[in-house]
mmCIF file of C-alpha atoms and ligand atoms in Angstrom:
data_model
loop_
_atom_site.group_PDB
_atom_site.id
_atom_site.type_symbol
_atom_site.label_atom_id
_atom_site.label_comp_id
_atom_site.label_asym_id
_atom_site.label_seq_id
_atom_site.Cartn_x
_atom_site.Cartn_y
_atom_site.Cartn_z
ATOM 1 C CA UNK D 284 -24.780 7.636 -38.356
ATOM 2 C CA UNK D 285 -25.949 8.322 -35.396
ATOM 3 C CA UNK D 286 -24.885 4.670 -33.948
ATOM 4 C CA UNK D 287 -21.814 5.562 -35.098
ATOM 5 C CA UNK D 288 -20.922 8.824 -33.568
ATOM 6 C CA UNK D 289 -21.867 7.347 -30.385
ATOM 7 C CA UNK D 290 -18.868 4.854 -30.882
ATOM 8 C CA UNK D 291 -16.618 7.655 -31.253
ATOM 9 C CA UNK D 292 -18.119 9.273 -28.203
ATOM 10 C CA UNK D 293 -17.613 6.051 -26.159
ATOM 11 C CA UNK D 294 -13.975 6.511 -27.115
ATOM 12 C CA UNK D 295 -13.480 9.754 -26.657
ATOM 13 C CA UNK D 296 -14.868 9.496 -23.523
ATOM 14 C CA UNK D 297 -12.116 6.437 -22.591
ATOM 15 C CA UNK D 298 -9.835 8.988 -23.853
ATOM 16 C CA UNK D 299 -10.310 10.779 -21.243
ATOM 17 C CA UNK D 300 -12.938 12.901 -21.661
ATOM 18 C CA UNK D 301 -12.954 16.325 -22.989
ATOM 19 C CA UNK D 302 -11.468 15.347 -26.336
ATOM 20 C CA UNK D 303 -13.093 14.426 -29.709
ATOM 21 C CA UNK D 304 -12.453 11.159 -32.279
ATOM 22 C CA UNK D 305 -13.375 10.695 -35.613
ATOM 23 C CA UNK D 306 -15.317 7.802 -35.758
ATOM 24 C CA UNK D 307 -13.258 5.143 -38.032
ATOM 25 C CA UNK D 308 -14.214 1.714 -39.346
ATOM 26 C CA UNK D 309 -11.256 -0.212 -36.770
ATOM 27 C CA UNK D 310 -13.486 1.540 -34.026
ATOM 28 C CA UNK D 311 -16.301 -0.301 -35.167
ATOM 29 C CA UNK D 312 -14.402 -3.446 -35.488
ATOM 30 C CA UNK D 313 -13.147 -2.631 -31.961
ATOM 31 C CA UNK D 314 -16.742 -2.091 -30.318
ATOM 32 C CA UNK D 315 -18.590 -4.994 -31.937
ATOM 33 C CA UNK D 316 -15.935 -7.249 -31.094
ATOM 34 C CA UNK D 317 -16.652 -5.523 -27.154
ATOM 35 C CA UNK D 318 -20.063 -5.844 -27.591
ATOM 36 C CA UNK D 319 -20.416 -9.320 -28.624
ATOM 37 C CA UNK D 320 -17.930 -10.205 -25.853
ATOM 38 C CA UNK D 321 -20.010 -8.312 -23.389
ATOM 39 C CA UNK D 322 -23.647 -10.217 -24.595
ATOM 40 C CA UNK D 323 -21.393 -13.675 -24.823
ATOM 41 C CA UNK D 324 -20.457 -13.049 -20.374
ATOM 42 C CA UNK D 325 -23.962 -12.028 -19.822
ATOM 43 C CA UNK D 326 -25.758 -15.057 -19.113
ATOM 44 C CA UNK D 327 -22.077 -17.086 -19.025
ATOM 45 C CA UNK D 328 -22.648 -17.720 -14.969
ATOM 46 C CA UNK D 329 -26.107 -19.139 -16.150
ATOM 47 C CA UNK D 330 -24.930 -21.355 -19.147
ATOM 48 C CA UNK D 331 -22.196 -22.993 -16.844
ATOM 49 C CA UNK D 332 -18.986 -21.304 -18.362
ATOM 50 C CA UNK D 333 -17.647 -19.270 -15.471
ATOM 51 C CA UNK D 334 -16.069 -21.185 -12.950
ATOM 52 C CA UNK D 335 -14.149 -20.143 -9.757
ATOM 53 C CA UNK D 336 -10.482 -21.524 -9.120
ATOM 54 C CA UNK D 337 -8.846 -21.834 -6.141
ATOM 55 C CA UNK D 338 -5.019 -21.544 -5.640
ATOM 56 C CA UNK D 339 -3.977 -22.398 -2.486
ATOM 57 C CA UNK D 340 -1.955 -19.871 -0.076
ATOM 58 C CA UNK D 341 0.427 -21.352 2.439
ATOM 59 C CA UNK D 342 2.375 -20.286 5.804
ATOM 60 C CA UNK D 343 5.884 -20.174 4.936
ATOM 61 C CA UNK D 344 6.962 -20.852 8.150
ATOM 62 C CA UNK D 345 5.778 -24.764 8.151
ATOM 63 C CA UNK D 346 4.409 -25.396 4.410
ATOM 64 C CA UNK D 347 1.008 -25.727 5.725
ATOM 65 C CA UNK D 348 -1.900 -24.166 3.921
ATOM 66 C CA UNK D 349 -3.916 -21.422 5.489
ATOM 67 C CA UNK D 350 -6.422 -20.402 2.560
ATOM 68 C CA UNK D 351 -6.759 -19.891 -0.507
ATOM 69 C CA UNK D 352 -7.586 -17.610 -3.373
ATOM 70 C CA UNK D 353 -10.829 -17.260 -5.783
ATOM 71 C CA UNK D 354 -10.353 -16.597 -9.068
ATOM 72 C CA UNK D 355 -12.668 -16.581 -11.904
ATOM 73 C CA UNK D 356 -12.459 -18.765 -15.189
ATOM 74 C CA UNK D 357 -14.263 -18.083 -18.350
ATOM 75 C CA UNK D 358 -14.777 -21.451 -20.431
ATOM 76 C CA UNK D 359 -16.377 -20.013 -23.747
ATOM 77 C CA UNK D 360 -17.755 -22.539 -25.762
ATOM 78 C CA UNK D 361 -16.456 -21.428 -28.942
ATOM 79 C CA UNK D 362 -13.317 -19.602 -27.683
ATOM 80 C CA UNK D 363 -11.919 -21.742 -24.782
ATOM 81 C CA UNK D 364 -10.458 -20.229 -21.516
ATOM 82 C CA UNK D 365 -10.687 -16.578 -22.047
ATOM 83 C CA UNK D 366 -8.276 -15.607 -19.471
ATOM 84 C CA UNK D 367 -9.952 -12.894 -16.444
ATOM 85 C CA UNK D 368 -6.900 -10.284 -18.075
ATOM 86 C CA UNK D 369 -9.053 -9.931 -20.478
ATOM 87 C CA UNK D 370 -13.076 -10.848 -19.637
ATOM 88 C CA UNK D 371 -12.878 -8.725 -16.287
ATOM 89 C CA UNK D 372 -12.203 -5.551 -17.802
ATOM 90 C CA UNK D 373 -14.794 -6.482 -20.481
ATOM 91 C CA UNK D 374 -17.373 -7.049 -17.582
ATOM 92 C CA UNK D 375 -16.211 -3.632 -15.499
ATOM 93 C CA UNK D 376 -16.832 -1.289 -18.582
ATOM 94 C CA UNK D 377 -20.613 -2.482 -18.543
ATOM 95 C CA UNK D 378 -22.891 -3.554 -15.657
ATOM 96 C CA UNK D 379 -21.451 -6.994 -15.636
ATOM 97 C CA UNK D 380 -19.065 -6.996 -12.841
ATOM 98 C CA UNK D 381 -21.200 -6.194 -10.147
ATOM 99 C CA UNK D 382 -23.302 -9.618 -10.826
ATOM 100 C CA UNK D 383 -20.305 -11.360 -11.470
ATOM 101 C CA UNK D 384 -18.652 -10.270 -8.386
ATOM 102 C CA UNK D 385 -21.694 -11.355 -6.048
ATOM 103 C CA UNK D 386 -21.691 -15.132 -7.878
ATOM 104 C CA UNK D 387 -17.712 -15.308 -6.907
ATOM 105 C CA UNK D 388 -18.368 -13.849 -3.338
ATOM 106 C CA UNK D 389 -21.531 -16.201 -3.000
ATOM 107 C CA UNK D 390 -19.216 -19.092 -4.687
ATOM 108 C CA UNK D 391 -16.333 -18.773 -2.402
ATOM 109 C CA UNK D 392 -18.287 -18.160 0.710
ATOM 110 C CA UNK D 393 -19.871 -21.557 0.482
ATOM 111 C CA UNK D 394 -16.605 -23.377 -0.578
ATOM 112 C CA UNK D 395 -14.953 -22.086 2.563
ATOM 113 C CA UNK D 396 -17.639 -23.361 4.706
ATOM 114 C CA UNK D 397 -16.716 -26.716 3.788
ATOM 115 C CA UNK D 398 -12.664 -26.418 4.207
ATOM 116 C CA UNK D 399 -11.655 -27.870 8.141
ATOM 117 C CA UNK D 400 -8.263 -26.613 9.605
ATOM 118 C CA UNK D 401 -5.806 -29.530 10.349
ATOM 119 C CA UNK D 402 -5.856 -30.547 14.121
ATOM 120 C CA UNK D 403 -6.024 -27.676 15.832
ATOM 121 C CA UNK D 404 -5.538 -25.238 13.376
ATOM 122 C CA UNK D 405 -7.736 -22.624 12.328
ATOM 123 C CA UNK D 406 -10.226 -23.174 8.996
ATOM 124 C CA UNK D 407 -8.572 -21.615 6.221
ATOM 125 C CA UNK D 408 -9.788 -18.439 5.154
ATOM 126 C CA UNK D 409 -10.979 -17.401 1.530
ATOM 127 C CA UNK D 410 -9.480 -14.137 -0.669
ATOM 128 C CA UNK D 411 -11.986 -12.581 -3.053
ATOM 129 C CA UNK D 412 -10.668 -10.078 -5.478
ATOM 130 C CA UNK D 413 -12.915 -7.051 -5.820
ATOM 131 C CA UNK D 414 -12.763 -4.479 -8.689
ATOM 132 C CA UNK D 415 -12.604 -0.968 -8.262
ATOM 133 C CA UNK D 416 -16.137 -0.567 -9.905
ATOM 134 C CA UNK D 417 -17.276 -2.852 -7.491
ATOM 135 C CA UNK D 418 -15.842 -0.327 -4.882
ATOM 136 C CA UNK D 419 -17.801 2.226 -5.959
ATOM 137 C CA UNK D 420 -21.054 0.291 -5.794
ATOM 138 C CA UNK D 421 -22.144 1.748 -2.299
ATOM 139 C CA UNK D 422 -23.310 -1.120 -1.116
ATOM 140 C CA UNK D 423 -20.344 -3.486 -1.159
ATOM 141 C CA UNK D 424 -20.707 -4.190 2.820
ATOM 142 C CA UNK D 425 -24.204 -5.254 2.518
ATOM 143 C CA UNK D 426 -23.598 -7.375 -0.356
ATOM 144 C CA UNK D 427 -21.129 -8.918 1.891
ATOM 145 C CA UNK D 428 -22.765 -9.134 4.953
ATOM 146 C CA UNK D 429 -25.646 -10.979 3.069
ATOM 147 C CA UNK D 430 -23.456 -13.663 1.614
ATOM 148 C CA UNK D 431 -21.732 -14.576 5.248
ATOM 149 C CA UNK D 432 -25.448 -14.734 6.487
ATOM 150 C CA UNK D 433 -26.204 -17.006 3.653
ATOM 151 C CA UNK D 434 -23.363 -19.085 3.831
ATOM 152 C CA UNK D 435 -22.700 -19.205 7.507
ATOM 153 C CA UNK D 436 -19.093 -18.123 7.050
ATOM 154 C CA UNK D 437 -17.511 -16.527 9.790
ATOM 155 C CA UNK D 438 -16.454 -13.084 8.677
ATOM 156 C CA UNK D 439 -12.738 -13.367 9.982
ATOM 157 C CA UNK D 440 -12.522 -16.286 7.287
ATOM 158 C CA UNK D 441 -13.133 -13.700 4.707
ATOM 159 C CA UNK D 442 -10.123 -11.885 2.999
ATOM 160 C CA UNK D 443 -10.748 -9.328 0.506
ATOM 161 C CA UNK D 444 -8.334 -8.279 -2.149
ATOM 162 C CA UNK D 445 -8.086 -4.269 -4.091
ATOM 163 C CA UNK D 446 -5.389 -3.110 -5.663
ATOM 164 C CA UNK D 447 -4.017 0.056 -4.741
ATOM 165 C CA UNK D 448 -4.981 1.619 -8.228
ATOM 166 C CA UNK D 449 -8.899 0.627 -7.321
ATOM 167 C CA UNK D 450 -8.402 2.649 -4.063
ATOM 168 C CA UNK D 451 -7.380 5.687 -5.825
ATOM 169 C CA UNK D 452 -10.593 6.396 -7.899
ATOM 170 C CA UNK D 453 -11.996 7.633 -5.096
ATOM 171 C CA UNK D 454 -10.352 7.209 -2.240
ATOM 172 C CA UNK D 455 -12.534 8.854 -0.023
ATOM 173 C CA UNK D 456 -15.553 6.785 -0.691
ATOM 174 C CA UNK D 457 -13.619 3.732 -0.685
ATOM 175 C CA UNK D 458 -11.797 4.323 2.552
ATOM 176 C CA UNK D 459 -15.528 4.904 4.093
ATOM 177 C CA UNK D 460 -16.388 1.783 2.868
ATOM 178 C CA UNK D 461 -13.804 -0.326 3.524
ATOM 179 C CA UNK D 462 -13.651 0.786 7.121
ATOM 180 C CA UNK D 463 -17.511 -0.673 7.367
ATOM 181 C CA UNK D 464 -16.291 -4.055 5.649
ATOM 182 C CA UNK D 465 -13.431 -3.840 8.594
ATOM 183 C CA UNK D 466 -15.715 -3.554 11.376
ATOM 184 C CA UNK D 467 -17.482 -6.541 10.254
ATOM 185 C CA UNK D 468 -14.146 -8.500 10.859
ATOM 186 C CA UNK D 469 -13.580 -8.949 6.996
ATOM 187 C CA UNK D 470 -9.889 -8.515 6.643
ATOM 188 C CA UNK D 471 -8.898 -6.557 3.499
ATOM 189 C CA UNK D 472 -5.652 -7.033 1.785
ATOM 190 C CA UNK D 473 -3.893 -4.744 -0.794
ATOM 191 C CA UNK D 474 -3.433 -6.962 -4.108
ATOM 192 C CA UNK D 475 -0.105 -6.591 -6.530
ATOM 193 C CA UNK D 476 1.397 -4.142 -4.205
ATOM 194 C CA UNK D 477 4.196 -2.185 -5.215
ATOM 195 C CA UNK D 478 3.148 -1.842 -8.687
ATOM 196 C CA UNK D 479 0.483 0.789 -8.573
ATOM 197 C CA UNK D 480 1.035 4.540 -7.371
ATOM 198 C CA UNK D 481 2.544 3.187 -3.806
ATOM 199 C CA UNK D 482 1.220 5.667 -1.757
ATOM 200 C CA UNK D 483 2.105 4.633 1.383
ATOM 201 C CA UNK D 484 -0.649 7.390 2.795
ATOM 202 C CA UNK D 485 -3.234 4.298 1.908
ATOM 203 C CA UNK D 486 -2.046 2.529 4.662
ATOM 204 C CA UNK D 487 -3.031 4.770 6.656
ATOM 205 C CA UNK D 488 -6.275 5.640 5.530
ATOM 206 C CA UNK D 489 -7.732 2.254 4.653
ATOM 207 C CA UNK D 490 -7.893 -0.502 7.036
ATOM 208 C CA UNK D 491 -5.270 -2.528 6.086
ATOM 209 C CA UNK D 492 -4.762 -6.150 7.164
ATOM 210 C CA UNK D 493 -2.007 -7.306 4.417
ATOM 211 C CA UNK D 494 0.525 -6.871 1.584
ATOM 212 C CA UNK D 495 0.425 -9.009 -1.055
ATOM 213 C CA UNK D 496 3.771 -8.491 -2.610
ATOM 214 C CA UNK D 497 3.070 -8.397 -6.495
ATOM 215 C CA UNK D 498 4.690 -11.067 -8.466
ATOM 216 C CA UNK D 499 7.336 -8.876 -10.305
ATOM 217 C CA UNK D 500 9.481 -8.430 -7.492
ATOM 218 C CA UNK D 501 9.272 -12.222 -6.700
ATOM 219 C CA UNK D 502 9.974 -13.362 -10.229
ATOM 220 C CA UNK D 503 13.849 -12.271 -9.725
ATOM 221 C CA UNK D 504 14.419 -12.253 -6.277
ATOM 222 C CA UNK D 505 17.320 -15.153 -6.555
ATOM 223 C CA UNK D 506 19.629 -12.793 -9.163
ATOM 224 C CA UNK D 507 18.558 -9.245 -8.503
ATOM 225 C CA UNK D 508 19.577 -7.813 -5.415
ATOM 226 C CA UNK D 509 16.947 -4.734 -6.157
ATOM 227 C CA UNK D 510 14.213 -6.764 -5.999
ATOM 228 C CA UNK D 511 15.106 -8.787 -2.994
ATOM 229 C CA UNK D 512 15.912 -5.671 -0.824
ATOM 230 C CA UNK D 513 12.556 -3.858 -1.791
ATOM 231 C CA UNK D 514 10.472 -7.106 -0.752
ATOM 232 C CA UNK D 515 12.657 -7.465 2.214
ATOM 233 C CA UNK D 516 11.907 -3.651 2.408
ATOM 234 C CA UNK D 517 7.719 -4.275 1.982
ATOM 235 C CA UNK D 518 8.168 -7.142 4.297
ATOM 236 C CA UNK D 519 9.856 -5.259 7.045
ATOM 237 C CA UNK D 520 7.676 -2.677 6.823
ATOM 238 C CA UNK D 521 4.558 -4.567 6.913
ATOM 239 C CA UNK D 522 5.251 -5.582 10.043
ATOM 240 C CA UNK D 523 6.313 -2.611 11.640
ATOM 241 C CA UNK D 524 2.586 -1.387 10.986
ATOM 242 C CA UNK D 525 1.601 -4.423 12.621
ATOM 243 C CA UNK D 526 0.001 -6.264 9.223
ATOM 244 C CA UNK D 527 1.004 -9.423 7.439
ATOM 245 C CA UNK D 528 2.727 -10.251 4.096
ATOM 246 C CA UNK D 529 1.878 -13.035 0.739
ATOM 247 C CA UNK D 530 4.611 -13.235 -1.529
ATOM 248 C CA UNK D 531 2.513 -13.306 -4.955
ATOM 249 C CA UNK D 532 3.734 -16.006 -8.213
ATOM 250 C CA UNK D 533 6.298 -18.086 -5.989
ATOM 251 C CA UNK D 534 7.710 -20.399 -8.810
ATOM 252 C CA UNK D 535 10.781 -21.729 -7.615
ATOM 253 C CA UNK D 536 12.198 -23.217 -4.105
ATOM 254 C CA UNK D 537 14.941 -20.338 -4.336
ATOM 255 C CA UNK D 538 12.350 -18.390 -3.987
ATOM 256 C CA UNK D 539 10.290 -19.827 -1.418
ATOM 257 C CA UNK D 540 13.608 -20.241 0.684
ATOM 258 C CA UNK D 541 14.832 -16.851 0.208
ATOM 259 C CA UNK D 542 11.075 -15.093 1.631
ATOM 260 C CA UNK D 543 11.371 -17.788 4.519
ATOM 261 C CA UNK D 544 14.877 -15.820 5.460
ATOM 262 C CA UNK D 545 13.360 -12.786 5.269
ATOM 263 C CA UNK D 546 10.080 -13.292 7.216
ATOM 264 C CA UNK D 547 7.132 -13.171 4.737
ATOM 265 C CA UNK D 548 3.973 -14.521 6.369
ATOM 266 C CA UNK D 549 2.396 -16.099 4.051
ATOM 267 C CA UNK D 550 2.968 -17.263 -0.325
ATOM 268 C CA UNK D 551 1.012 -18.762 -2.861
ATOM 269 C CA UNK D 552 2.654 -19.803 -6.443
ATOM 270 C CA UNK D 553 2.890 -22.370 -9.070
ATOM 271 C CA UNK D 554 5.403 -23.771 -7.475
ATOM 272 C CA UNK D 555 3.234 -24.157 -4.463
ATOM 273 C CA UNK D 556 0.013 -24.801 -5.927
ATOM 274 C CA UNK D 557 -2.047 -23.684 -9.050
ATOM 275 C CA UNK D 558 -5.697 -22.666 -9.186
ATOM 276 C CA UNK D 559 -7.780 -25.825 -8.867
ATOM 277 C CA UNK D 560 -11.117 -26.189 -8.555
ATOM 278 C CA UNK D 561 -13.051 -26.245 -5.732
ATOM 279 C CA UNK D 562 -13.585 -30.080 -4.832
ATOM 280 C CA UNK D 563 -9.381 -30.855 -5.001
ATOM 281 C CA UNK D 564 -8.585 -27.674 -2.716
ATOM 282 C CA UNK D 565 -10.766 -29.384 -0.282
ATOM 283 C CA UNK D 566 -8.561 -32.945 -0.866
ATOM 284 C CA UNK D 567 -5.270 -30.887 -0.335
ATOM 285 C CA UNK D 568 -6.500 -30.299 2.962
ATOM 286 C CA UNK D 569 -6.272 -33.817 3.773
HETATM 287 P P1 C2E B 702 -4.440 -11.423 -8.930
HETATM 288 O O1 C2E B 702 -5.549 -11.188 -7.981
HETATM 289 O O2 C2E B 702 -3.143 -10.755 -8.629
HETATM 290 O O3 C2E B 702 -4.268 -13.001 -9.000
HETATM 291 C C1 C2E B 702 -3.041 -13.660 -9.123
HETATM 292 C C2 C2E B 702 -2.799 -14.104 -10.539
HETATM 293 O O4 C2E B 702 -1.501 -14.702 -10.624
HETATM 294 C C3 C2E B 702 -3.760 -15.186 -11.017
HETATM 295 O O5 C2E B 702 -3.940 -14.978 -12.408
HETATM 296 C C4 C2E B 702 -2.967 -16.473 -10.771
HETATM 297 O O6 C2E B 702 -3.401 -17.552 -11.559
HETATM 298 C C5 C2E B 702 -1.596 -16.004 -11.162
HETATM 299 N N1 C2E B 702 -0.520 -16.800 -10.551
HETATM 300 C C6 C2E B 702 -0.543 -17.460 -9.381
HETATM 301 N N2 C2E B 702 0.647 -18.044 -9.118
HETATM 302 C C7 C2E B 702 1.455 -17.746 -10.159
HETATM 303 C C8 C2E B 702 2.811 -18.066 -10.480
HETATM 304 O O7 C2E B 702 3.531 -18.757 -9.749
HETATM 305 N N3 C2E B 702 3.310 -17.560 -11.637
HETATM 306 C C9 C2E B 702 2.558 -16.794 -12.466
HETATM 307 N N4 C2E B 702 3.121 -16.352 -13.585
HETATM 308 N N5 C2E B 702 1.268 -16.478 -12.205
HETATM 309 C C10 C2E B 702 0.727 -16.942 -11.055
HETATM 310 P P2 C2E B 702 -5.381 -15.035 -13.083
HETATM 311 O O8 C2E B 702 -6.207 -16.117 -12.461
HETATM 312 O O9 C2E B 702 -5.165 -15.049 -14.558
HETATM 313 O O10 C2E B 702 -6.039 -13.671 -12.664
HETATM 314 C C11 C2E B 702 -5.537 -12.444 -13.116
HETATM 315 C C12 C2E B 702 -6.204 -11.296 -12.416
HETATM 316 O O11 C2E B 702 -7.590 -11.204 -12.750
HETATM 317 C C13 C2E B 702 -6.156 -11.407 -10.893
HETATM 318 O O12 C2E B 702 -4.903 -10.993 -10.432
HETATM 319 C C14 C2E B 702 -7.300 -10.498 -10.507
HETATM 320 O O13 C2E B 702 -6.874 -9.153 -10.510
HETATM 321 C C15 C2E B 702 -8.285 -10.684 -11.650
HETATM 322 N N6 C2E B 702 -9.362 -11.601 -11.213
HETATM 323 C C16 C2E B 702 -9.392 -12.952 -11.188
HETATM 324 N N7 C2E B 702 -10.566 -13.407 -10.698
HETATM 325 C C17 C2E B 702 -11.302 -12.305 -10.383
HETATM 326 C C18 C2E B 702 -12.609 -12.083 -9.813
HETATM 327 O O14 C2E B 702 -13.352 -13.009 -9.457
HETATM 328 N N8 C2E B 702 -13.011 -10.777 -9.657
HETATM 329 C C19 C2E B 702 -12.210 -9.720 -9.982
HETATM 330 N N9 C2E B 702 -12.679 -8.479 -9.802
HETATM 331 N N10 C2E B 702 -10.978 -9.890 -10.510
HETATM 332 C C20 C2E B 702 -10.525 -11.155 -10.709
HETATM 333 MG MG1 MG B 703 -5.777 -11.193 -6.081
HETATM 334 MG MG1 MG B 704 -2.072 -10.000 -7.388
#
C-alpha cells in the first residue's frame, strides 16, 4: 500500500505538483518499467554498453571539418540501441545523469586531445551536450575544469551545448554559472534553438558563443520560404551580436547550398556526416 501511494505521489508530483492521483495498476506498469530501466543504465558505463558518438561539424565556407559533436549511445544487451530520446530523460529523473554526464565530458575531452587540425588549421574543437539537471548541479565548472586538467585539453577546444528550455529552470543560477564556465574560455552554445521559449533576453544574460539552428527549420528550407527567412533571420542576427551559427540535421546538398548563400558558419548533418565512433572521426581528419 504504502509502495503504492508513493507511485501516485511520484506522479502527482510530475503533474505538477499540488495535485493528487489515484494510484492505478498502468502506473505501476509505468514505474517498474522506469525503474528497471533506471537499475539496467546504472552500471551500463561499467558493463561496456554506453558509448559516445561523434558526428562531425564542418565550416560551410570550404567543407572542411572544424569539430565535432558527442553524443551518447546506449547498447542494451537485451534491448539493442536504446536511443538517448529516451535513456537521457530516464537518467535525469534519478541521480544518473550527473555520472553519466562526467564519463561523456571525461570521454570527449580525451578524444579531442588526439584530433590534429589540417596544416595550419586549428585542432577541432569538441561539443558536449549538458542537461538542465546537470545545470543545476553547482558545481558544473569544477567538474569541467577537472576534466581539461586531466585530459590536457585546451579549454577554447571545448564547446558546450544547453538548450534554451534547460536555461529557463532557473535562469539565474544558470546564468551565474555559465558565466564561470565562460571565463574559463569554454565556449557555450545554445542547442535546438528556435524551438524552445525563444527568449531572446537569454542572449543577453548568458554568455553566448553560438546558435545552433534546430533541425526543423533546416528540414524544409528548399520548399518553405518561412523557414528559410527565419534561419536567414537567426543567422543574421547571430552575427549582429557578434556570435556564430551550426545549421542542425543538414540532409541534403539543397540544403547545404542554400545556408552557404545565406552565411551560416558552421553545419553538421547526415548528409555531411553521421555519428561515428571515436577512432573513424579521427581517420576523417586525414
Ligand atoms: P542534439 O544535441 O540536438 O543532437 C542532435 C541530434 O540530431 C542527434 O540525435 C543526431 O544524431 C541527430 N542528427 C544529426 N544529423 C541529423 C540529420 O541530418 N537528420 C536527422 N534526422 N537527425 C540528425 P541523437 O544522437 O539521437 O541525440 C538526441 C538528443 O539526445 C541530443 O539532441 C541531445 O539533446 C541528447 N543527448 C545525446 N547525447 C547526450 C549526452 O551525452 N548528454 C546529454 N545530456 N544529452 C545527450
Ligand atoms: Mg546537441
Ligand atoms: Mg540539437
Amino acid at each position: 500500500l504504502m509502495r503504492q501511494a508513493d507511485q501516485a505521489m511520484y506522479i502527482a508530483k510530475q503533474a505538477g505538483k499540488n495535485c493528487y492521483r489515484l494510484y492505478s495498476r498502468q502506473m505501476n506498469e509505468e514505474a517498474s518499467q522506469r525503474i528497471r530501466l533506471e537499475d539496467e543504465l546504472r552500471g551500463a558505463w561499467g558493463r561496456g554498453e554506453l558509448k559516445v558518438m561523434y558526428q562531425p561539424i564542418w565550416r560551410v565556407e570550404d567543407r572542411t571539418v572544424v569539430g565535432a559533436e558527442a553524443l551518447l549511445r546506449w547498447y542494451h544487451p537485451k534491448h539493442g540501441a536504446i536511443p538517448p530520446s529516451q535513456f537521457i530523460a530516464v537518467a535525469e529523473r534519478s541521480d544518473l545523469i550527473g555520472e553519466i554526464g562526467l564519463h561523456v565530458l571525461r570521454d570527449a575531452c580525451a578524444e579531442a586531445m588526439r584530433w590534429r587540425g589540417r596544416a595550419g588549421q586549428p585542432a577541432p574543437f569538441v561539443a558536449v551536450n549538458v542537461s538542465s539537471r546537470q545545470l543545476r548541479d553547482r558545481d558544473l565548472p569544477e567538474q569541467v575544469g577537472a576534466c581539461l586538467r586531466e585530459s590536457g585539453l585546451p579549454a577554447s577546444r571545448l564547446h558546450v551545448e544547453l538548450t534554451e528550455t534547460a536555461l529557463l529552470r532557473d535562469e539565474a543560477l544558470a546564468a551565474g554559472l555559465l558565466t564561470r564556465l565562460h571565463e574559463t574560455g569554454v565556449n557555450i552554445w545554445l542547442d535546438d534553438f528556435g524551438t524552445g521559449f525563444s527568449g531572446l533576453s537569454h542572449l543577453r544574460r548568458v554568455p553566448v558563443d553560438g546558435l545552433k539552428i534546430d533541425r526543423s527549420f533546416i528540414a524544409d528550407v528548399e520548399t518553405d520560404g518561412d523557414d528559410l527567412a527565419l534561419t536567414t533571420a537567426i543567422i543574421a542576427m547571430a552575427h549582429s551580436l557578434g556570435i556564430r551559427t551550426v545549421a542542425e540535421g543538414v540532409e541534403t546538398e539543397g540544403q547545404f547550398a542554400l545556408l552557404r548563400e545565406r552565411g551560416c558558419d558552421l553545419a553538421q548533418g547526415y548528409w555531411l556526416g553521421y555519428p561515428m565512433p571515436a577512432d573513424e572521426f579521427v581517420k576523417l581528419l586525414g
